[in-house]
Tab-separated table of C-alpha atoms in Angstrom:
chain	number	residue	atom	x	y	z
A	1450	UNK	CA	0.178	-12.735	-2.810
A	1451	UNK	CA	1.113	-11.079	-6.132
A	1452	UNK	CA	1.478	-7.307	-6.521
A	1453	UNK	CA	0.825	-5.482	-9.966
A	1454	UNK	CA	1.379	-1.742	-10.591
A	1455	UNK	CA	-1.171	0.622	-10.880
A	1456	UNK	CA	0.158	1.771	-14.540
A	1457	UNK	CA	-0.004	-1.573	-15.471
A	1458	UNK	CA	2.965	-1.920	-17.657
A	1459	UNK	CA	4.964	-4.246	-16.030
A	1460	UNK	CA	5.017	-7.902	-14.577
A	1461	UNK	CA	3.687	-8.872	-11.749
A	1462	UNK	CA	5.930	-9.542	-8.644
A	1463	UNK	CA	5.731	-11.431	-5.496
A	1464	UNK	CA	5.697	-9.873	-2.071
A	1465	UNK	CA	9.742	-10.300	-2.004
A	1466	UNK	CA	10.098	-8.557	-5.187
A	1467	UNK	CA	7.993	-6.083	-4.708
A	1468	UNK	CA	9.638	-4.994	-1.508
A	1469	UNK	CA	13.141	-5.409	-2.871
A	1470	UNK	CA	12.348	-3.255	-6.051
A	1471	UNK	CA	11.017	-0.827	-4.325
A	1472	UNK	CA	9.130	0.848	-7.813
A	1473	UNK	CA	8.139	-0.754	-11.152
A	1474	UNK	CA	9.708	-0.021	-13.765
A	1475	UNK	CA	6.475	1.918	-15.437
A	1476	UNK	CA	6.592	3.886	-12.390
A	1477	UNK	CA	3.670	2.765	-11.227
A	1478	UNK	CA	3.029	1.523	-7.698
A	1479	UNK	CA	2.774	-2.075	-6.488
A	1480	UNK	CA	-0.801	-2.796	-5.305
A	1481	UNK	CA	-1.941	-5.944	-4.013
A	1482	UNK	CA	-3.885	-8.525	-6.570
A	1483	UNK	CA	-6.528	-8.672	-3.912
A	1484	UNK	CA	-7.984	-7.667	-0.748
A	1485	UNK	CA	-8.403	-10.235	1.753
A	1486	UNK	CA	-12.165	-9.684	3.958
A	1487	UNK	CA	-11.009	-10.841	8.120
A	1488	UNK	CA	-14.036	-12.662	9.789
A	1489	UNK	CA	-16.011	-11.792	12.011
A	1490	UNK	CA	-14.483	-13.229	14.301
A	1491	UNK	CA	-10.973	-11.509	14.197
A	1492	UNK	CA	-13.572	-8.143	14.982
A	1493	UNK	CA	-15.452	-9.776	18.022
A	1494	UNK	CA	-11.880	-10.724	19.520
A	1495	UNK	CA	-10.357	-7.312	18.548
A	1496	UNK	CA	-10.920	-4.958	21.136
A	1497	UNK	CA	-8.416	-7.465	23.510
A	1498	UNK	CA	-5.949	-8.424	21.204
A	1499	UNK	CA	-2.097	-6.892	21.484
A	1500	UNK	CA	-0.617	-5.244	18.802
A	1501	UNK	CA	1.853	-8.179	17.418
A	1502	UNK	CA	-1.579	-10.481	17.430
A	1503	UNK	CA	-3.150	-8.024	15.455
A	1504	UNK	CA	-0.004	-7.014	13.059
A	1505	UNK	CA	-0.174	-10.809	12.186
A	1506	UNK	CA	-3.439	-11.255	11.271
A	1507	UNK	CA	-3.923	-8.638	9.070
A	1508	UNK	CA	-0.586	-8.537	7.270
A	1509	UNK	CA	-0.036	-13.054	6.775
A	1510	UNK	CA	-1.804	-12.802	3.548
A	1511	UNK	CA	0.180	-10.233	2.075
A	1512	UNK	CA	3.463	-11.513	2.948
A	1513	UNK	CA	2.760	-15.222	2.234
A	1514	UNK	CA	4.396	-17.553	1.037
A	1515	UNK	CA	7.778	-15.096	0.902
A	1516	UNK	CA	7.886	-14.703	4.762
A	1517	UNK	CA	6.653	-17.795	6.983
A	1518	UNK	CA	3.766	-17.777	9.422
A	1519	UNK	CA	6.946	-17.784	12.242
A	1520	UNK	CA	9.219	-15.296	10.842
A	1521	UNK	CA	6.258	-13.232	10.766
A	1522	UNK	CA	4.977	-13.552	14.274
A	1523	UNK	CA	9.272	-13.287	15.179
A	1524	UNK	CA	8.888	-9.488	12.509
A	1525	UNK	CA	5.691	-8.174	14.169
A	1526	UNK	CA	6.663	-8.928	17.803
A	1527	UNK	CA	10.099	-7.032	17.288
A	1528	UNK	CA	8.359	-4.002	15.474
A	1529	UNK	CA	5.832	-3.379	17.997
A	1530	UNK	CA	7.426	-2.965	20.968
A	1531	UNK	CA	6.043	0.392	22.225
A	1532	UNK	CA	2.407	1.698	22.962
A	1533	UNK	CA	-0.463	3.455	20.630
A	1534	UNK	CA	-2.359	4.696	22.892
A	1535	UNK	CA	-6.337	5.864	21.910
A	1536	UNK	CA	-6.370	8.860	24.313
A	1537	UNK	CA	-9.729	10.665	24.835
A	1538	UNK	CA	-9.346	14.689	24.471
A	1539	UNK	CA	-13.015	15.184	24.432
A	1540	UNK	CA	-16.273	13.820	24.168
A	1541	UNK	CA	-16.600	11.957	20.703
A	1542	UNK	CA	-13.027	13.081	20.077
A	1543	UNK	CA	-10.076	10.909	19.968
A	1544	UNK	CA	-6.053	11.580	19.801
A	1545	UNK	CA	-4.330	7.999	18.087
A	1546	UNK	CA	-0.966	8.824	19.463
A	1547	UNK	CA	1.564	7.542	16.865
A	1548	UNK	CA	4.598	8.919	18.963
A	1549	UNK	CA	5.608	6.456	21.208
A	1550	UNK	CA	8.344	4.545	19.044
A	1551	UNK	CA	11.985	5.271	19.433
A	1552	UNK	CA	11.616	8.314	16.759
A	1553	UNK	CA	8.943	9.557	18.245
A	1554	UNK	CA	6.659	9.456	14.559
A	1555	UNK	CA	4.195	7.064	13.157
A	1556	UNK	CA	6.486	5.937	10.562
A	1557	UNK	CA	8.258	3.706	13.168
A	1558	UNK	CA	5.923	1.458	12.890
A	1559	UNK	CA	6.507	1.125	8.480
A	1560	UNK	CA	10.231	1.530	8.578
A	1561	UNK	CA	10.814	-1.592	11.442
A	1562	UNK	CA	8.702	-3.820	9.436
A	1563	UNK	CA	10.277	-3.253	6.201
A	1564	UNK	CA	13.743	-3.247	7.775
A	1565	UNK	CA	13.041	-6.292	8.944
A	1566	UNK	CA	11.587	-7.491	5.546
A	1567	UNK	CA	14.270	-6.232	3.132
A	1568	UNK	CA	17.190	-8.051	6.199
A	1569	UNK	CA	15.786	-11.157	5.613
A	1570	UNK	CA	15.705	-10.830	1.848
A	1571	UNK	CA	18.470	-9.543	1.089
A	1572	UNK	CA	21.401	-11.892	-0.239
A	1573	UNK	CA	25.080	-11.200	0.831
A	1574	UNK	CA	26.359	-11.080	-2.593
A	1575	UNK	CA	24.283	-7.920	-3.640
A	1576	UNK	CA	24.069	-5.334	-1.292
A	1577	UNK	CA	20.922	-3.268	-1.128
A	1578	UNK	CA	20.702	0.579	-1.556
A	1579	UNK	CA	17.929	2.168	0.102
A	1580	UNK	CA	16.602	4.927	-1.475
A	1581	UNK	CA	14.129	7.700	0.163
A	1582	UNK	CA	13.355	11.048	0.309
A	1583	UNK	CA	12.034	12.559	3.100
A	1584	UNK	CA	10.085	15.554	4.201
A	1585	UNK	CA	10.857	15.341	7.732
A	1586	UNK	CA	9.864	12.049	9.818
A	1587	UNK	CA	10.828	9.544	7.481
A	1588	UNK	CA	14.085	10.028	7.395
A	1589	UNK	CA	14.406	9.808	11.203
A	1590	UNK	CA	12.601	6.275	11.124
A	1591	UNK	CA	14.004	4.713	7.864
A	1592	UNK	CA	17.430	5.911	9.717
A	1593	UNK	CA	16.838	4.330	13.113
A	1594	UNK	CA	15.033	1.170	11.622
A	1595	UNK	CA	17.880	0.202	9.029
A	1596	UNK	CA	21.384	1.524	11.643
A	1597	UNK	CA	23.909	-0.867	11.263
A	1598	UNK	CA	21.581	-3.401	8.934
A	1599	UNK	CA	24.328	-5.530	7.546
A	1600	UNK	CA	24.484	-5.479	3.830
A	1601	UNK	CA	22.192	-2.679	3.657
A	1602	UNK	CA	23.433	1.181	2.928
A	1603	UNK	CA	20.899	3.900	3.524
A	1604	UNK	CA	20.750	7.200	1.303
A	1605	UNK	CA	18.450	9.703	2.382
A	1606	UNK	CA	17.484	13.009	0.143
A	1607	UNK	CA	16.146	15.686	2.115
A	1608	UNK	CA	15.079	19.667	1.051
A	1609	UNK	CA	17.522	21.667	2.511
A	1610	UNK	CA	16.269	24.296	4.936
A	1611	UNK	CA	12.790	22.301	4.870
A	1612	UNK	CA	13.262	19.936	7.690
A	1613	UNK	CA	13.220	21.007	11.082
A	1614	UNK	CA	16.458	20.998	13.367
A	1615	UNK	CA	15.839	18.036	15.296
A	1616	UNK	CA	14.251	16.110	12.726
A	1617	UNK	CA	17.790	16.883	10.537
A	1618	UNK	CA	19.681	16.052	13.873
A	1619	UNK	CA	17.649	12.185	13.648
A	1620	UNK	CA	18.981	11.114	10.405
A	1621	UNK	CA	22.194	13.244	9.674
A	1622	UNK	CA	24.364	12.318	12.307
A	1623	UNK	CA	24.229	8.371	13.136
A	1624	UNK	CA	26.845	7.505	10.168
A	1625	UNK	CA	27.763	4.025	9.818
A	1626	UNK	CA	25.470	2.543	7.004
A	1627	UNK	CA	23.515	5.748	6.861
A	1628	UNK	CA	23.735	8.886	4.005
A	1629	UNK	CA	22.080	11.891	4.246
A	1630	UNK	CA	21.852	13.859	1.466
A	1631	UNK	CA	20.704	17.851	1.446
A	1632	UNK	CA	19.107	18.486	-2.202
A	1633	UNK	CA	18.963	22.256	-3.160
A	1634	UNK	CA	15.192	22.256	-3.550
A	1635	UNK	CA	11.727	21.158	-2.410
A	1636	UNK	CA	10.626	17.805	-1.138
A	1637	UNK	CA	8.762	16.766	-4.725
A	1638	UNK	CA	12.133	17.198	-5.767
A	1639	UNK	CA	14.050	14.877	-3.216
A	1640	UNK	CA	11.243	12.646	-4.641
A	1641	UNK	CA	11.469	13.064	-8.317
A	1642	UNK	CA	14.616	12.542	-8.376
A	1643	UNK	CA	14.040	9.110	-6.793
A	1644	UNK	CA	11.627	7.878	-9.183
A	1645	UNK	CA	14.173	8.929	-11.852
A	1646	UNK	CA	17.106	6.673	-9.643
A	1647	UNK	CA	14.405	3.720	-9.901
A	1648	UNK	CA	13.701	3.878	-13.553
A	1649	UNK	CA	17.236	4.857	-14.458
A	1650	UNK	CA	18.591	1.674	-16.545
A	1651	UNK	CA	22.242	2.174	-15.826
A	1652	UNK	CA	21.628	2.423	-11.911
A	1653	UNK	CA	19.078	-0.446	-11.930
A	1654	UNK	CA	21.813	-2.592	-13.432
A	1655	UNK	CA	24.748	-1.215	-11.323
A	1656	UNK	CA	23.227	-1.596	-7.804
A	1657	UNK	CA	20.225	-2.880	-6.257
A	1658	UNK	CA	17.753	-0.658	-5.401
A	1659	UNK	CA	15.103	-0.285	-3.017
A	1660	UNK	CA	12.932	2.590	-1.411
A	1661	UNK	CA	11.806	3.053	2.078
A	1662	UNK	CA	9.539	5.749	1.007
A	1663	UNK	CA	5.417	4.494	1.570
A	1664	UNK	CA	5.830	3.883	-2.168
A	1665	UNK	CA	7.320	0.276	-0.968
A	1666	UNK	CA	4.772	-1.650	0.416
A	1667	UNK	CA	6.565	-3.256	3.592
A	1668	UNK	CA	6.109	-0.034	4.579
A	1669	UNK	CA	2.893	0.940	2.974
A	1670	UNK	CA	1.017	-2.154	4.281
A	1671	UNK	CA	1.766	-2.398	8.309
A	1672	UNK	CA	0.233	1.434	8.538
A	1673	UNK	CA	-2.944	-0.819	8.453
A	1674	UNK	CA	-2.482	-2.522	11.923
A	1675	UNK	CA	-2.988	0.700	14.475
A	1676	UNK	CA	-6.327	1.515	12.172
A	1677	UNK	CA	-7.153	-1.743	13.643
A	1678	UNK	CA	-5.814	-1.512	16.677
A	1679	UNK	CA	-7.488	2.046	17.396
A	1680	UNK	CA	-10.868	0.770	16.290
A	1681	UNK	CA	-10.491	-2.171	18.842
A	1682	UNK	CA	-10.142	0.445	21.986
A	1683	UNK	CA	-12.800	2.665	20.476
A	1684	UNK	CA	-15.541	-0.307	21.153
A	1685	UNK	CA	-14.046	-0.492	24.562
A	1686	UNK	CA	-14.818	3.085	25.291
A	1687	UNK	CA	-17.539	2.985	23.290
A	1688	UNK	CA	-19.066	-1.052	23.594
A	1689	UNK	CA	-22.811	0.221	22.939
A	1690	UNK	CA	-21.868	2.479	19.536
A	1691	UNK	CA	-22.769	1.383	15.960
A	1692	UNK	CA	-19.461	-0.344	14.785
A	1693	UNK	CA	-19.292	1.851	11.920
A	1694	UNK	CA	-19.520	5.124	13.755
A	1695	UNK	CA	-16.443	6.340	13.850
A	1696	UNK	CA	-14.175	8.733	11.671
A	1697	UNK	CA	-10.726	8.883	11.302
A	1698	UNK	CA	-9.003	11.838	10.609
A	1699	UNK	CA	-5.463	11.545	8.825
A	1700	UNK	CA	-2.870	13.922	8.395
A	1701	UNK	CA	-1.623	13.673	4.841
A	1702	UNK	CA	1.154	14.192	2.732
A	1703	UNK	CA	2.288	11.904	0.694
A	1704	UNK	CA	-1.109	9.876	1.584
A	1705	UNK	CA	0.256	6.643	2.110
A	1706	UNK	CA	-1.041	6.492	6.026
A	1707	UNK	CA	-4.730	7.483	4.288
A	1708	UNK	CA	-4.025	4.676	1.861
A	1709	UNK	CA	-3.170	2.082	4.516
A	1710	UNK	CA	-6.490	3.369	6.177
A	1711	UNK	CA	-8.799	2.910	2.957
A	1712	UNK	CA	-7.088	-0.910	2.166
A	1713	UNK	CA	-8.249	-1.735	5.982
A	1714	UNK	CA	-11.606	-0.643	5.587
A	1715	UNK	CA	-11.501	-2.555	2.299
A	1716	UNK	CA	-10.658	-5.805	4.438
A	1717	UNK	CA	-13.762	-5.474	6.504
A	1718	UNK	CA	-12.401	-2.314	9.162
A	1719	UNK	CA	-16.175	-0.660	10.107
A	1720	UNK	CA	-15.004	2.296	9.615
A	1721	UNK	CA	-17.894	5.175	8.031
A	1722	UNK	CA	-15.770	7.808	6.975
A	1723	UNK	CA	-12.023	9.342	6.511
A	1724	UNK	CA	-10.693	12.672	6.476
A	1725	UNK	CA	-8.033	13.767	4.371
A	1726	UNK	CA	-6.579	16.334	6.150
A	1727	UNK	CA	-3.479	18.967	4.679
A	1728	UNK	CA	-2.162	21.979	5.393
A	1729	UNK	CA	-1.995	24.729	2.108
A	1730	UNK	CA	-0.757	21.587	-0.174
A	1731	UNK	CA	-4.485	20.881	-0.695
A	1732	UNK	CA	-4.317	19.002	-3.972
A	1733	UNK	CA	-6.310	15.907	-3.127
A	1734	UNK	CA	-9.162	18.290	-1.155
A	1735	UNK	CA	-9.393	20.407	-3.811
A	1736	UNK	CA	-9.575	16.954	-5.859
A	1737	UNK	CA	-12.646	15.696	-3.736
A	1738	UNK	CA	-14.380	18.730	-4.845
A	1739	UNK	CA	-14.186	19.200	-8.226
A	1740	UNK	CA	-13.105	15.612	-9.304
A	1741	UNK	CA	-9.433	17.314	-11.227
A	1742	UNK	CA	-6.203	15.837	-9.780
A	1743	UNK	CA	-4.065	18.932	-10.411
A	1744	UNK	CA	-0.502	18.235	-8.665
A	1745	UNK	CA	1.126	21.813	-7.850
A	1746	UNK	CA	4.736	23.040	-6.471
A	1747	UNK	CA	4.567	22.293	-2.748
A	1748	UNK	CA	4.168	25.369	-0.157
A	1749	UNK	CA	6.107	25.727	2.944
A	1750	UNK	CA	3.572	25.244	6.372
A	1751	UNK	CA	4.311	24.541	9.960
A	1752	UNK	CA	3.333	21.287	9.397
A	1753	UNK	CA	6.373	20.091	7.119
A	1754	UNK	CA	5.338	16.639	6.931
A	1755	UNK	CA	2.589	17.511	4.497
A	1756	UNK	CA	4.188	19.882	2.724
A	1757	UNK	CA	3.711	17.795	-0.686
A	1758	UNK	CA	2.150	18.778	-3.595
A	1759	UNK	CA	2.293	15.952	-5.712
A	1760	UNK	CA	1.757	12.754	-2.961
A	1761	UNK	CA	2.939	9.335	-4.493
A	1762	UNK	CA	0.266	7.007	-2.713
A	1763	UNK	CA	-2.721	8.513	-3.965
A	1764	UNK	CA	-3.060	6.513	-6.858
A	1765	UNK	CA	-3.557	3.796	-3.985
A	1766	UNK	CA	-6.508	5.250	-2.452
A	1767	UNK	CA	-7.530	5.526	-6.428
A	1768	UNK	CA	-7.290	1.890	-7.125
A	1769	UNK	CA	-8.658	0.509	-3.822
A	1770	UNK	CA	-12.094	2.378	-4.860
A	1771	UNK	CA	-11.380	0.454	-8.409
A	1772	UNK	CA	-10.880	4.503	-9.998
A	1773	UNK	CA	-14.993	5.200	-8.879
A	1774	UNK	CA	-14.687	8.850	-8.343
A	1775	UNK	CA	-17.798	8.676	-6.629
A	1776	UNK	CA	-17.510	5.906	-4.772
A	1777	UNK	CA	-14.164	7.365	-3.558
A	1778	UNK	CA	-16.173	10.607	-2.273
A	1779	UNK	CA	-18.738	8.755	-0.424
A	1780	UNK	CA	-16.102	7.237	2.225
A	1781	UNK	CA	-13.569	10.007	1.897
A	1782	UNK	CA	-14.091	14.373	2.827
A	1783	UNK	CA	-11.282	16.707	2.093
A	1784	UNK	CA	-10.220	19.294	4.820
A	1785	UNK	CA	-7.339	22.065	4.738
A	1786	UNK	CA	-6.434	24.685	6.647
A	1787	UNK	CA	-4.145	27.773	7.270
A	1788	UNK	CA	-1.088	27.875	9.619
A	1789	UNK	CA	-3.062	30.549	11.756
A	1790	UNK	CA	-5.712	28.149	12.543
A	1791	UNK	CA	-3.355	25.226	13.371
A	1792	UNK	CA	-1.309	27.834	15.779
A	1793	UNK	CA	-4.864	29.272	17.067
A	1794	UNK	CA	-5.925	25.518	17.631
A	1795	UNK	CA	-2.646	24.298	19.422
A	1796	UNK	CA	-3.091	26.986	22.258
A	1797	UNK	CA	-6.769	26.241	22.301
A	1798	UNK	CA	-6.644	22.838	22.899
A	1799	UNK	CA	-3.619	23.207	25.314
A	1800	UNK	CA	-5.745	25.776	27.195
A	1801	UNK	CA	-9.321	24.081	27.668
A	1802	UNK	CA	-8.419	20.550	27.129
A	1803	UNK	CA	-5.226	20.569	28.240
A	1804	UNK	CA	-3.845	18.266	25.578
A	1805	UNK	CA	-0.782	19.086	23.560
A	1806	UNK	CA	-1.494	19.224	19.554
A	1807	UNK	CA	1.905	19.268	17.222
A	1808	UNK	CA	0.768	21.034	13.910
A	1809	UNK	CA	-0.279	18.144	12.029
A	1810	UNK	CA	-2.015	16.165	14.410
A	1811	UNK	CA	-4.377	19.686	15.057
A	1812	UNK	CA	-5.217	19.999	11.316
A	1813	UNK	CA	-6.663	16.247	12.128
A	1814	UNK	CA	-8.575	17.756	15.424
A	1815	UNK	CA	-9.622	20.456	12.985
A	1816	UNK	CA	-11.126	18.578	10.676
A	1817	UNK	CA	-13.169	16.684	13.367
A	1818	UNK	CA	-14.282	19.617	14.839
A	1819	UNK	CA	-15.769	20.704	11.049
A	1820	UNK	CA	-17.147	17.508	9.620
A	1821	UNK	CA	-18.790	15.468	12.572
A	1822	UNK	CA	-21.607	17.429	13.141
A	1823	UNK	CA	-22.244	16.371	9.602
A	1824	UNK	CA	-21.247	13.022	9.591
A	1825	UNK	CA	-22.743	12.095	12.982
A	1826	UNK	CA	-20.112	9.822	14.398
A	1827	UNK	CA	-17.348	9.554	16.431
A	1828	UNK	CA	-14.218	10.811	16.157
A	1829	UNK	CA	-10.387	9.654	15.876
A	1830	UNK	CA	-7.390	12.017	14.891
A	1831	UNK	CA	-3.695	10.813	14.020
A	1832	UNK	CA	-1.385	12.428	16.246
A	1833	UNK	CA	1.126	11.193	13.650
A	1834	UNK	CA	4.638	13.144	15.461
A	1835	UNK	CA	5.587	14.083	19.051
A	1836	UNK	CA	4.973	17.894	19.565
A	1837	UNK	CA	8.716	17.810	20.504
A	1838	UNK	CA	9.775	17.550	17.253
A	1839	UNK	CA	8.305	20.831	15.873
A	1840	UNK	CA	9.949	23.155	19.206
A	1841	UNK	CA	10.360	26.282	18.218
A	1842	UNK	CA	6.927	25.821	16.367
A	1843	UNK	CA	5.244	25.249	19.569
A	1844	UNK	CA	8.012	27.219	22.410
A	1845	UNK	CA	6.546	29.859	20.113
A	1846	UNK	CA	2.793	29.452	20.238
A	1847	UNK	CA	2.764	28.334	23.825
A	1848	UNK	CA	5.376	30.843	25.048
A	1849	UNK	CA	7.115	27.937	26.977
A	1850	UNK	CA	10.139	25.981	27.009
A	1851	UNK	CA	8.728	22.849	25.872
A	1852	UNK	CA	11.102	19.325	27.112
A	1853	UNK	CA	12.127	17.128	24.913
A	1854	UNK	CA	11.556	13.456	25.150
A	1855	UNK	CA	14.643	11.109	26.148
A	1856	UNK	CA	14.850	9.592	22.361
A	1857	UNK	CA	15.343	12.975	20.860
A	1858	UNK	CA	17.901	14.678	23.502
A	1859	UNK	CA	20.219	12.414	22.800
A	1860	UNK	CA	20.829	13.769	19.262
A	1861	UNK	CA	21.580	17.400	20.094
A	1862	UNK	CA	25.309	17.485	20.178
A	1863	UNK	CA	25.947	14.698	17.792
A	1864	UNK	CA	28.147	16.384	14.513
A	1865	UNK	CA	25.804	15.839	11.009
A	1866	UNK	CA	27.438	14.148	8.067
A	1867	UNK	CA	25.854	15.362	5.370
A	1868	UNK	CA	26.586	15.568	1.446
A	1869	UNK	CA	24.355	18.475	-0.566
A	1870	UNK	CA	23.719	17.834	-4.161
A	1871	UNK	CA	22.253	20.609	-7.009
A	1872	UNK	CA	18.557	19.465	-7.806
A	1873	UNK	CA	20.142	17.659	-10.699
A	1874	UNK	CA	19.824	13.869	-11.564
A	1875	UNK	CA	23.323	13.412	-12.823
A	1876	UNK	CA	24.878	14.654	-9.468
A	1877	UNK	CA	22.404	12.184	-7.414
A	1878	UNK	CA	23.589	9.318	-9.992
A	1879	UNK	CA	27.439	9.930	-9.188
A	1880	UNK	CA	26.728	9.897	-5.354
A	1881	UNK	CA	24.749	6.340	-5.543
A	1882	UNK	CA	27.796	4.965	-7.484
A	1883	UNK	CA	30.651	6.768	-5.583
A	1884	UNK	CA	28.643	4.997	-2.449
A	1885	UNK	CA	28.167	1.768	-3.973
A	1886	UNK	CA	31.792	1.417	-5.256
A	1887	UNK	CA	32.836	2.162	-1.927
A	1888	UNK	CA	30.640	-0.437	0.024
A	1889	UNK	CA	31.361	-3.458	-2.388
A	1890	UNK	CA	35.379	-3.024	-2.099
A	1891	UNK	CA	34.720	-2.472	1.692
């Protein structure tokens, strides 16, 4: 498989290169030079397939020839390792819990794989830099996937004061091979000034670069496998239902997890609609409506994860309809909401359902609750973080003391190690090459 970028300005790359550069040079992104259709088979034998089975299908053809059929069954058996449950909260309704990996946050599932990925490319004479920004739970699972990858360092940019504690606590204070970085401004920042790192010719020649943001595609591309996987145990609780009748509701912020979503449907995935649900960052609803992209300054919500205002992978979901605006509209409905709502819903839910909501996972609920009666079909929602993560957000709706899970506890006393930087390229520049200085004389 070769990958081009969607600004089309420079070469082609395979699957290897792609992952290892991280961006092109144009700034583009890397998008596959087609979309394999599964047969109809693969569907038929879906519903009782495991995860690792499933991860292989889907993802051989974009990883061939670079990774072999066996290193690829050894990648997808190590990366999932830990359940995705499709967990019924009420009739036609469905919570896709994304929380069970060892950060508790879908993008486990991304940042193994491409750890994995970039460890076997990577050559012991030049040392990779990873490069991401992060509004919350990436930097928690780029952190845990790449801890103690030899010949790998880790630098991760992060809004001050826009995280919260415990997702901070996740990435700040494992050391070794991993940086954490607080930037004095908003996420868009963090990730402007990584797009300037990757098209920056003096770094590019210095040091090896590579992102772990969904901009790369090992960690764009395995998203696909648990839209897959959910659709599977949706025919098992629902074996008479059209196989298109179902919805999926996605939590978005940077838009790569809606992206993955689109590209499966695009290999065959019966899947009628998708929601693209946001908190006040509504730039790609408001784009549904009135056909203008307008990017904006991000706002601050309760659901952090999504507070971006100009997401990367949309230009993704862009090319996958081949730029159709309408065509685009047809398969995908914008939805946004208020932090009142997601704080009214939360309780709600806990209180008749009994099912616990973290804030971005009920904007996806939300949006269900809005659009099916419309659509006429089922429904899934991400539930895309643990509601552990976002504590005082929910001690405070729920008036409890809410536990936290085993995998987060044990970061609460840990000491941070963090560097802070002005939102200033030149000061990001001198802490990639005070960092790569010191791991090549190391």
């Amino acid at each position: 498989m070769k990958y081009y970028s969607t600004n089309r300005q420079s070469p082609d790359m395979s699957f290897k290169e792609a992952v290892v550069k991280g961006l092109p040079q144009d700034k583009g992104l890397f998008f596959p030079e087609h979309v394999p259709a599964l047969p109809a088979a693969f569907f038929e034998a879906l519903p009782d397939m495991t995860l690792p089975e499933i991860a292989f299908e889907v993802l051989q053809p974009y990883t061939a020839p670079d990774i072999t059929p066996e290193a690829l069954k050894h990648i997808c058996a190590e990366v999932f390792t830990f359940p995705i449950p499709l967990v019924k909260v009420e009739e036609d309704i469905y919570s896709l819990e994304l929380f069970h990996g060892p950060t508790c946050a879908f993008k486990d599932v991304g940042a193994r794989f491409m750890s994995r990925c970039l460890q076997a490319f990577a050559e012991p004479e030049k040392p990779v830099t990873v490069l991401v920004a992060t509004s919350g739970d990436t930097g928690s699972a780029v952190a845990n996937g790449f801890l103690g990858v030899e010949n790998i360092e880790v630098v991760i940019l992060y809004p001050e004061g826009g995280v919260s504690e415990i997702q901070e606590m996740q990435f700040t204070t494992l050391g070794q091979n991993i940086h954490a970085v607080a930037v004095a401004g908003t996420f868009d920042d963090c990730q402007h000034l990584v797009k300037q790192a990757f098209s920056d010719p003096v770094l590019t020649k210095e040091m090896q670069l590579s992102s772990a943001n969904s901009i790369n595609v090992a960690r764009w591309l395995p998203q696909m496998v648990y839209y897959f996987h959910a659709w599977g145990q949706w025919r098992k609780h629902q074996p008479q239902a059209h196989a298109d009748a179902v919805t999926f509701a996605v939590p978005s912020g940077n838009f790569g997890n809606l992206a993955a979503g689109v590209l499966a449907r695009q290999m065959g995935l019966p899947v009628k609609f998708f929601i693209a649900a946001t908190n006040l960052n509504k730039i790609v609803p408001a784009y549904l409506e009135s056909g203008q992209y307008t990017p904006a300054p991000s706002v601050a919500t309760i659901a952090n994860a999504m507070d971006v205002g100009s997401p990367n992978n949309f230009p993704r979901i862009q090319e996958t309809f081949g730029q159709a605006y309408e065509a685009l509209t047809q398969v995908i409905k914008g939805y946004w909401t208020e932090d009142g709502p997601i704080k009214s819903t939360i309780l709600e839910v806990q209180q008749n359902q009994g099912y616990l909501l973290d804030p971005h996972g009920a904007i996806g609920y939300m949006a269900l609750k809005k659009e099916l009666p419309d659509l006429k079909t089922a429904g899934i929602f991400l539930e895309t973080a643990h509601p552990a993560k976002f504590k005082q957000t929910i001690d405070a709706i729920l008036e409890t003391d809410l536990p936290l899970p085993e995998q987060l506890q044990v970061f609460l006393h840990r000491k941070k190690q963090v560097s802070s930087i002005r939102n200033e390229f030149s000061e990001l520049a001198s802490l990639l090459q005070e960092q790569h200085r010191l791991h090549t004389a190391s």
